[in-house]
Coordinates of C-alpha atoms and ligand atoms in Angstrom, one line a residue:
M4 CA 38.2 -22.6 -19.4
K5 CA 36.4 -25.3 -17.4
Y6 CA 32.9 -23.8 -17.9
N7 CA 31.1 -23.0 -21.1
F8 CA 29.3 -19.6 -21.2
D9 CA 28.7 -19.8 -25.0
E10 CA 25.8 -22.1 -24.8
R11 CA 22.5 -20.5 -25.9
I12 CA 19.5 -21.7 -24.0
N13 CA 15.9 -20.9 -24.9
R14 CA 14.3 -19.1 -21.9
L15 CA 11.0 -18.5 -23.6
G16 CA 8.0 -20.2 -21.9
T17 CA 9.6 -20.1 -18.5
Y18 CA 7.7 -17.1 -17.1
C19 CA 11.0 -15.3 -17.6
T20 CA 10.8 -11.5 -17.0
Q21 CA 13.5 -10.7 -19.5
W22 CA 12.3 -12.7 -22.4
D23 CA 8.6 -13.6 -21.9
Y24 CA 7.4 -10.3 -20.6
I25 CA 9.5 -7.9 -22.7
E26 CA 6.3 -6.3 -24.0
D27 CA 5.6 -4.9 -20.5
R28 CA 8.7 -2.7 -20.7
F29 CA 9.1 -2.0 -24.4
G30 CA 5.5 -2.2 -25.7
E31 CA 6.3 -4.8 -28.3
K32 CA 6.7 -8.6 -28.3
D33 CA 9.5 -10.7 -29.9
L34 CA 12.4 -8.4 -29.2
L35 CA 15.9 -9.5 -28.5
P36 CA 16.2 -8.5 -24.8
F37 CA 19.2 -6.9 -23.1
S38 CA 17.1 -5.4 -20.3
I39 CA 16.6 -6.5 -16.7
S40 CA 19.7 -7.6 -14.9
D41 CA 19.7 -11.3 -14.8
T42 CA 21.8 -13.4 -17.1
D43 CA 21.2 -16.0 -19.8
F44 CA 23.9 -18.3 -18.4
L45 CA 23.2 -21.7 -16.9
C46 CA 23.9 -21.9 -13.2
P47 CA 27.2 -23.6 -12.3
P48 CA 27.0 -27.4 -12.7
E49 CA 27.9 -27.9 -9.0
L50 CA 24.9 -25.8 -8.0
L51 CA 22.5 -27.7 -10.4
Q52 CA 23.7 -31.0 -9.0
A53 CA 23.1 -30.0 -5.4
M54 CA 19.6 -28.8 -6.3
E55 CA 18.9 -31.9 -8.3
S56 CA 19.7 -34.2 -5.4
R57 CA 17.6 -32.0 -3.0
M58 CA 14.8 -32.1 -5.6
Q59 CA 15.0 -36.0 -5.5
H60 CA 14.3 -35.9 -1.8
G61 CA 10.8 -34.6 -2.7
I62 CA 9.8 -32.9 0.5
F63 CA 10.1 -29.1 0.7
G64 CA 8.8 -28.2 4.1
Y65 CA 9.6 -25.2 6.3
T66 CA 13.3 -24.4 6.0
R67 CA 15.7 -22.6 8.3
W68 CA 18.6 -20.3 7.4
N69 CA 19.9 -19.6 10.8
H70 CA 22.6 -22.2 11.0
S71 CA 26.4 -22.4 10.6
E72 CA 26.2 -23.9 7.1
F73 CA 24.4 -20.9 5.6
K74 CA 26.3 -18.3 7.6
G75 CA 29.6 -20.2 7.4
A76 CA 29.4 -20.3 3.6
I77 CA 28.9 -16.5 3.5
R78 CA 31.8 -15.9 5.9
H79 CA 34.0 -18.2 3.8
W80 CA 33.1 -16.2 0.6
F81 CA 33.8 -12.8 2.2
N82 CA 37.1 -14.1 3.4
K83 CA 38.1 -15.7 0.1
R84 CA 36.9 -13.1 -2.4
F85 CA 37.4 -9.9 -0.4
D86 CA 39.8 -10.8 2.4
C87 CA 37.0 -9.5 4.7
P88 CA 36.3 -11.3 8.0
I89 CA 32.8 -11.0 9.2
E90 CA 31.2 -12.4 12.4
E91 CA 28.6 -15.1 12.0
D92 CA 26.1 -13.3 14.2
W93 CA 26.1 -10.3 11.9
I94 CA 24.3 -12.3 9.1
V95 CA 20.6 -12.3 8.6
Y96 CA 18.5 -13.8 5.9
S97 CA 16.1 -11.7 3.7
P98 CA 14.0 -12.7 0.7
T99 CA 15.5 -9.9 -1.5
V100 CA 17.9 -7.1 -1.4
I101 CA 15.3 -4.5 -2.1
Y102 CA 13.1 -5.8 0.6
S103 CA 16.0 -5.4 3.1
I104 CA 16.7 -1.9 2.0
S105 CA 13.1 -0.9 2.3
K106 CA 12.7 -2.4 5.8
L107 CA 16.0 -0.8 7.0
I108 CA 14.8 2.6 5.7
E109 CA 11.5 2.0 7.6
L110 CA 13.4 1.1 10.8
L111 CA 16.0 3.9 10.7
T112 CA 14.1 6.9 9.5
E113 CA 10.8 8.7 9.7
E114 CA 8.5 9.8 6.9
G115 CA 10.0 12.9 5.2
D116 CA 13.6 12.1 6.2
H117 CA 16.2 12.3 3.5
I118 CA 17.9 9.3 1.9
V119 CA 21.0 10.3 0.0
T120 CA 22.0 8.3 -3.0
Q121 CA 24.4 8.7 -6.0
T122 CA 22.7 9.2 -9.4
P123 CA 22.3 7.8 -12.0
A124 CA 20.9 5.0 -9.8
Y125 CA 19.3 1.6 -10.1
D126 CA 15.6 2.4 -10.7
A127 CA 14.2 0.5 -7.7
F128 CA 16.1 2.9 -5.4
Y129 CA 13.9 5.8 -6.6
K130 CA 10.7 3.7 -6.2
L131 CA 11.5 2.4 -2.8
I132 CA 12.5 5.8 -1.4
Q133 CA 9.4 7.5 -2.9
D134 CA 6.9 4.8 -1.9
N135 CA 8.2 4.8 1.7
N136 CA 7.4 8.5 1.7
R137 CA 11.0 9.5 2.3
T138 CA 12.8 12.3 0.5
L139 CA 15.2 11.4 -2.2
S140 CA 18.4 13.5 -2.0
C141 CA 20.5 13.0 -5.1
N142 CA 24.3 13.3 -5.1
A143 CA 24.8 13.4 -8.8
L144 CA 27.9 11.6 -9.9
V145 CA 30.3 13.7 -12.0
N146 CA 30.8 12.4 -15.5
H147 CA 34.3 13.2 -16.8
D148 CA 34.2 11.9 -20.3
G149 CA 32.5 8.7 -19.4
V150 CA 34.4 8.1 -16.1
Y151 CA 32.1 8.7 -13.1
T152 CA 33.4 10.2 -9.8
I153 CA 31.8 11.5 -6.6
D154 CA 31.2 15.2 -6.0
F155 CA 32.3 15.2 -2.4
E156 CA 31.4 18.8 -1.8
D157 CA 27.8 18.1 -2.9
L158 CA 27.8 14.9 -0.9
E159 CA 28.7 16.7 2.2
A160 CA 26.0 19.4 1.5
K161 CA 23.4 16.6 1.2
L162 CA 24.6 14.7 4.2
S163 CA 24.7 17.7 6.4
H164 CA 21.0 18.4 6.0
P165 CA 19.3 17.9 9.4
K166 CA 16.9 15.4 7.9
A167 CA 19.6 13.3 6.1
K168 CA 19.6 9.9 7.9
I169 CA 20.8 7.3 5.4
L170 CA 23.3 7.1 2.6
L171 CA 22.1 4.4 0.2
L172 CA 25.4 3.4 -1.4
C173 CA 25.5 1.1 -4.5
S174 CA 28.9 -0.6 -4.3
P175 CA 29.8 -1.5 -7.0
Q176 CA 27.5 1.0 -8.7
N177 CA 24.7 0.1 -11.1
P178 CA 24.4 1.5 -13.8
T179 CA 27.9 3.1 -14.1
G180 CA 29.9 0.0 -13.1
R181 CA 32.2 2.0 -10.8
V182 CA 34.0 0.1 -8.1
W183 CA 34.7 2.5 -5.3
T184 CA 38.3 2.8 -4.3
K185 CA 39.6 2.7 -0.7
E186 CA 40.1 6.4 -0.8
E187 CA 36.6 7.1 -2.0
L188 CA 35.1 4.8 0.6
D189 CA 37.2 6.4 3.3
R190 CA 35.9 9.8 2.4
I191 CA 32.3 8.6 2.2
I192 CA 32.6 7.0 5.6
S193 CA 34.2 9.9 7.3
L194 CA 31.6 12.3 5.9
C195 CA 28.8 10.0 7.0
N196 CA 30.3 9.7 10.5
K197 CA 30.7 13.4 10.7
H198 CA 27.1 14.0 10.0
D199 CA 25.7 11.0 11.8
V200 CA 24.3 9.3 8.6
Y201 CA 24.0 5.5 8.5
I202 CA 25.3 3.7 5.4
I203 CA 23.3 1.0 3.7
S204 CA 25.6 -0.5 1.2
D205 CA 23.9 -2.5 -1.6
E206 CA 26.7 -4.9 -2.7
I207 CA 24.7 -7.2 -4.9
H208 CA 27.2 -6.6 -7.8
M209 CA 30.3 -7.4 -5.6
D210 CA 31.4 -10.5 -7.4
I211 CA 31.3 -9.3 -11.0
V212 CA 34.4 -7.2 -10.9
H213 CA 36.8 -7.2 -13.8
G214 CA 38.7 -3.9 -13.6
S215 CA 41.8 -3.2 -11.6
N216 CA 40.1 -1.9 -8.4
P217 CA 39.1 -4.7 -6.1
H218 CA 35.7 -4.6 -4.5
I219 CA 35.9 -3.5 -0.8
P220 CA 33.0 -4.4 1.4
I221 CA 31.8 -1.5 3.5
T222 CA 32.3 -3.4 6.8
K223 CA 36.0 -3.8 5.8
A224 CA 36.5 -0.1 5.1
A225 CA 34.5 1.2 8.0
T226 CA 36.1 2.5 11.2
D227 CA 33.0 1.9 13.2
V228 CA 31.0 -1.1 11.8
S229 CA 27.9 -0.2 13.9
K230 CA 27.2 2.6 11.5
V231 CA 27.1 0.5 8.3
C232 CA 25.5 -2.6 6.9
I233 CA 25.6 -4.6 3.7
C234 CA 22.6 -5.8 1.8
T235 CA 23.6 -8.4 -0.8
S236 CA 22.9 -11.8 -2.4
A237 CA 24.4 -14.6 -4.4
S238 CA 21.5 -14.2 -6.9
K239 CA 23.1 -11.7 -9.3
T240 CA 26.3 -13.6 -9.6
F241 CA 24.9 -17.1 -10.0
N242 CA 21.7 -16.1 -11.8
T243 CA 19.3 -17.3 -9.1
P244 CA 16.9 -14.5 -8.3
G245 CA 14.0 -16.8 -9.2
L246 CA 15.0 -19.0 -6.3
S247 CA 14.5 -16.2 -3.8
G248 CA 16.9 -15.4 -0.9
S249 CA 19.5 -12.8 0.0
Y250 CA 21.2 -11.8 3.2
N251 CA 22.3 -8.8 5.2
I252 CA 25.4 -8.2 7.2
I253 CA 24.3 -5.9 10.1
P254 CA 27.0 -5.5 12.8
D255 CA 24.7 -3.4 15.0
E256 CA 22.9 -5.8 17.3
A257 CA 19.9 -3.7 18.1
L258 CA 19.2 -2.9 14.5
R259 CA 19.7 -6.6 13.5
E260 CA 17.2 -7.7 16.2
E261 CA 14.7 -5.1 15.0
F262 CA 15.2 -6.3 11.4
L263 CA 14.6 -9.9 12.4
I264 CA 11.4 -9.1 14.4
T265 CA 10.1 -7.1 11.4
L266 CA 11.0 -10.0 9.0
K267 CA 9.5 -12.8 11.1
N268 CA 6.8 -11.3 13.2
R269 CA 5.5 -8.3 11.3
D270 CA 6.0 -9.5 7.8
G271 CA 5.5 -13.2 8.5
I272 CA 8.7 -14.3 6.6
S273 CA 9.8 -17.1 9.0
C274 CA 10.7 -19.7 6.4
A275 CA 13.7 -19.3 4.0
S276 CA 13.5 -20.6 0.4
V277 CA 15.0 -24.1 0.4
F278 CA 16.6 -23.7 -3.0
G279 CA 17.6 -20.1 -2.3
T280 CA 19.4 -21.3 0.8
L281 CA 21.0 -24.4 -0.7
S282 CA 22.1 -22.5 -3.8
T283 CA 23.9 -19.8 -1.7
I284 CA 25.7 -22.5 0.4
T285 CA 26.7 -24.5 -2.7
A286 CA 27.8 -21.5 -4.7
Y287 CA 29.9 -20.0 -2.0
E288 CA 31.5 -23.3 -1.0
H289 CA 32.1 -24.7 -4.5
C290 CA 31.9 -22.1 -7.3
N291 CA 34.8 -19.8 -6.9
Q292 CA 36.4 -20.7 -10.2
W293 CA 33.1 -20.4 -12.0
V294 CA 32.9 -16.7 -10.9
D295 CA 36.5 -16.1 -12.1
E296 CA 35.6 -17.5 -15.5
L297 CA 32.3 -15.6 -15.6
N298 CA 34.2 -12.4 -15.0
A299 CA 36.7 -13.1 -17.8
Y300 CA 33.8 -13.9 -20.2
V301 CA 31.8 -10.8 -19.3
K302 CA 34.9 -8.7 -19.8
E303 CA 35.4 -10.1 -23.3
N304 CA 31.7 -9.3 -24.1
L305 CA 32.2 -5.7 -22.9
K306 CA 35.4 -5.4 -25.1
L307 CA 33.4 -6.7 -28.0
V308 CA 30.8 -3.9 -27.5
Q309 CA 33.5 -1.3 -27.2
T310 CA 35.3 -2.4 -30.4
F311 CA 32.1 -2.9 -32.3
L312 CA 31.0 0.7 -31.5
E313 CA 34.4 2.1 -32.3
E314 CA 34.3 0.5 -35.7
N315 CA 30.7 0.7 -36.6
V316 CA 28.9 3.5 -34.7
P317 CA 31.8 5.7 -33.4
A318 CA 29.4 8.4 -32.2
A319 CA 28.3 5.9 -29.5
R320 CA 30.9 5.0 -26.9
L321 CA 31.5 2.6 -24.1
V322 CA 34.0 3.4 -21.4
M323 CA 34.9 0.0 -19.9
P324 CA 33.1 -0.5 -16.6
E325 CA 35.1 -1.9 -13.7
S326 CA 32.2 -4.1 -12.6
T327 CA 28.8 -5.6 -13.6
Y328 CA 27.7 -7.1 -16.9
L329 CA 26.0 -3.9 -17.8
A330 CA 27.4 -1.9 -20.7
W331 CA 26.6 1.8 -19.9
I332 CA 26.9 3.3 -23.4
D333 CA 27.1 7.0 -24.1
V334 CA 24.8 7.8 -27.1
S335 CA 24.7 11.6 -26.4
K336 CA 26.7 12.3 -29.5
L337 CA 24.2 10.6 -31.8
P338 CA 22.0 13.2 -33.4
Y339 CA 18.7 11.6 -32.2
S340 CA 16.6 12.0 -29.1
S341 CA 16.2 9.2 -26.7
D342 CA 12.6 8.6 -27.9
E343 CA 13.8 8.5 -31.6
L344 CA 16.5 6.0 -30.7
Q345 CA 14.3 3.8 -28.7
H346 CA 11.6 3.9 -31.4
A347 CA 14.1 2.8 -34.1
L348 CA 15.7 0.1 -31.8
V349 CA 12.4 -1.4 -30.7
H350 CA 10.2 -1.1 -33.8
H351 CA 12.7 -1.5 -36.6
A352 CA 15.7 -3.3 -35.2
K353 CA 13.6 -5.4 -32.7
V354 CA 16.1 -5.1 -29.9
A355 CA 15.4 -4.1 -26.3
I356 CA 18.1 -2.0 -24.6
M357 CA 17.3 0.0 -21.5
P358 CA 17.0 3.8 -22.0
G359 CA 19.3 5.8 -19.7
E360 CA 16.5 7.9 -18.2
T361 CA 15.3 4.8 -16.4
Y362 CA 18.2 5.4 -14.1
G363 CA 17.7 9.2 -13.7
E364 CA 16.8 12.2 -15.7
D365 CA 20.5 13.2 -16.2
A366 CA 21.2 9.9 -17.9
K367 CA 19.2 10.6 -21.0
G368 CA 22.2 10.4 -23.3
Y369 CA 22.9 6.8 -22.2
I370 CA 21.6 3.3 -22.8
R371 CA 22.2 0.3 -20.7
M372 CA 22.9 -3.0 -22.4
N373 CA 23.0 -6.2 -20.4
V374 CA 25.8 -8.4 -21.8
G375 CA 25.4 -11.2 -19.2
C376 CA 24.7 -13.6 -22.1
P377 CA 26.4 -15.8 -24.7
R378 CA 28.7 -13.9 -27.1
E379 CA 26.5 -14.7 -30.1
K380 CA 23.6 -12.9 -28.5
V381 CA 25.8 -9.8 -27.9
E382 CA 26.9 -9.9 -31.6
E383 CA 23.3 -10.2 -32.7
G384 CA 22.3 -7.3 -30.4
L385 CA 25.1 -5.1 -31.7
R386 CA 24.1 -5.9 -35.3
R387 CA 20.5 -4.9 -34.5
F388 CA 21.7 -1.7 -32.7
K389 CA 23.6 -0.7 -35.9
M390 CA 20.5 -1.5 -38.0
G391 CA 18.5 0.8 -35.8
I392 CA 21.0 3.6 -36.3
E393 CA 21.1 3.0 -40.1
Y394 CA 17.3 3.2 -40.2
L395 CA 17.5 6.6 -38.4
Q396 CA 20.2 7.8 -40.8
T397 CA 18.1 6.9 -43.9
S398 CA 14.9 8.2 -42.5
T399 CA 16.5 11.5 -41.5
T400 CA 18.1 11.8 -45.0
Q401 CA 14.7 11.2 -46.6
I402 CA 13.1 14.0 -44.6
Ligands
PLP22 C1 22.0 -2.5 -7.3 C2 20.9 -3.6 -7.2 N1 20.3 -3.9 -6.1 C3 19.3 -4.8 -6.0 C4 18.9 -5.5 -7.1 C5 17.8 -6.4 -7.0 O1 18.0 -7.3 -6.0 P1 16.8 -8.2 -5.4 O2 16.1 -8.8 -6.5 O3 17.4 -9.2 -4.5 O4 15.9 -7.2 -4.7 C6 19.5 -5.2 -8.4 C7 19.0 -5.9 -9.6 O5 19.3 -5.5 -10.7 C8 20.5 -4.2 -8.4 O6 21.1 -3.9 -9.6

């Protein structure tokens, strides 16, 4: 390994959402956090060097993204990692992925229209659909003993509703970690084409893939690229969401133009983040190996969780995800409610792990543990998890 992912770095005192503001989510301070999905890893050294030399320059004026260095780096990455050619003109900047999805929903639908999405889902999906006054149409994933698949009959029923206008696909899927296969994508695309439903594919987790299925960008799978777009970013992979900056791949020219007008004129976002732009260019041009090593490291962390649970808390189970640094752990066999479990973890074991219901009512028997961190922290988190379970066992026995 060229890079060191074991190094533990104190993030406290950096206005860090995961560590400094843990109380907002869990109601208590000083917890070991495995919550929001950013990582505790340093950015790749190549990226830090590029930013340091830009920093030395000392002037951070209005900055453009619309040039061949930014767009060329994205094309290069899609070619290299996914064997997926994209046209330079299809690329547009956006401050964040969720901003893009929200604006595309605004542009493509009317109030009351249906947005179909697979559940359990990333919690921001629920909020952005509801707060845009659109109707959430859930295509619940089928859980076969921890392996999630799509209920295509139900998907077709949801897509055929006259008000269904968009499928908001999460590819790879947060929180289940599924990487959709070519066959699955083909069926999704053909159903959407049949019912004239546009696909917004959130591919922010596209680089963190460690199972046997390769990630396939929706523009590569689509037969008609004008009916799909990708909203994504380098920020999840390289741990740079605080720098701001993401991008969309929108092959349909009219929609792309509308998005740009909304971005620049209506919402007044005419300047890109200088560090967001530079970090994307540098990461995509120079940090290929770092991502391979990150994936190998994350996979080992996930295996550690799996083995630890088998040996110490066998009623809790992790089916190895194909993607993401998020361990989606089945705790439904534990004899405790979600509230009891959270209470023990937060107040007695001092560990913050996301309750499954954050991602949908039907995910109550799950917890989501972010293992994008040095192994020692994962070990400490697992020890605390076990401590929480032991506390519950002894307190139940006493009753
Ligand atoms: C599926 C998915 N989309 C989007 C985001 C957030 O992206 P952004 O901060 O660029 O809006 C996340 C972050 O966890 C995510 O998991």
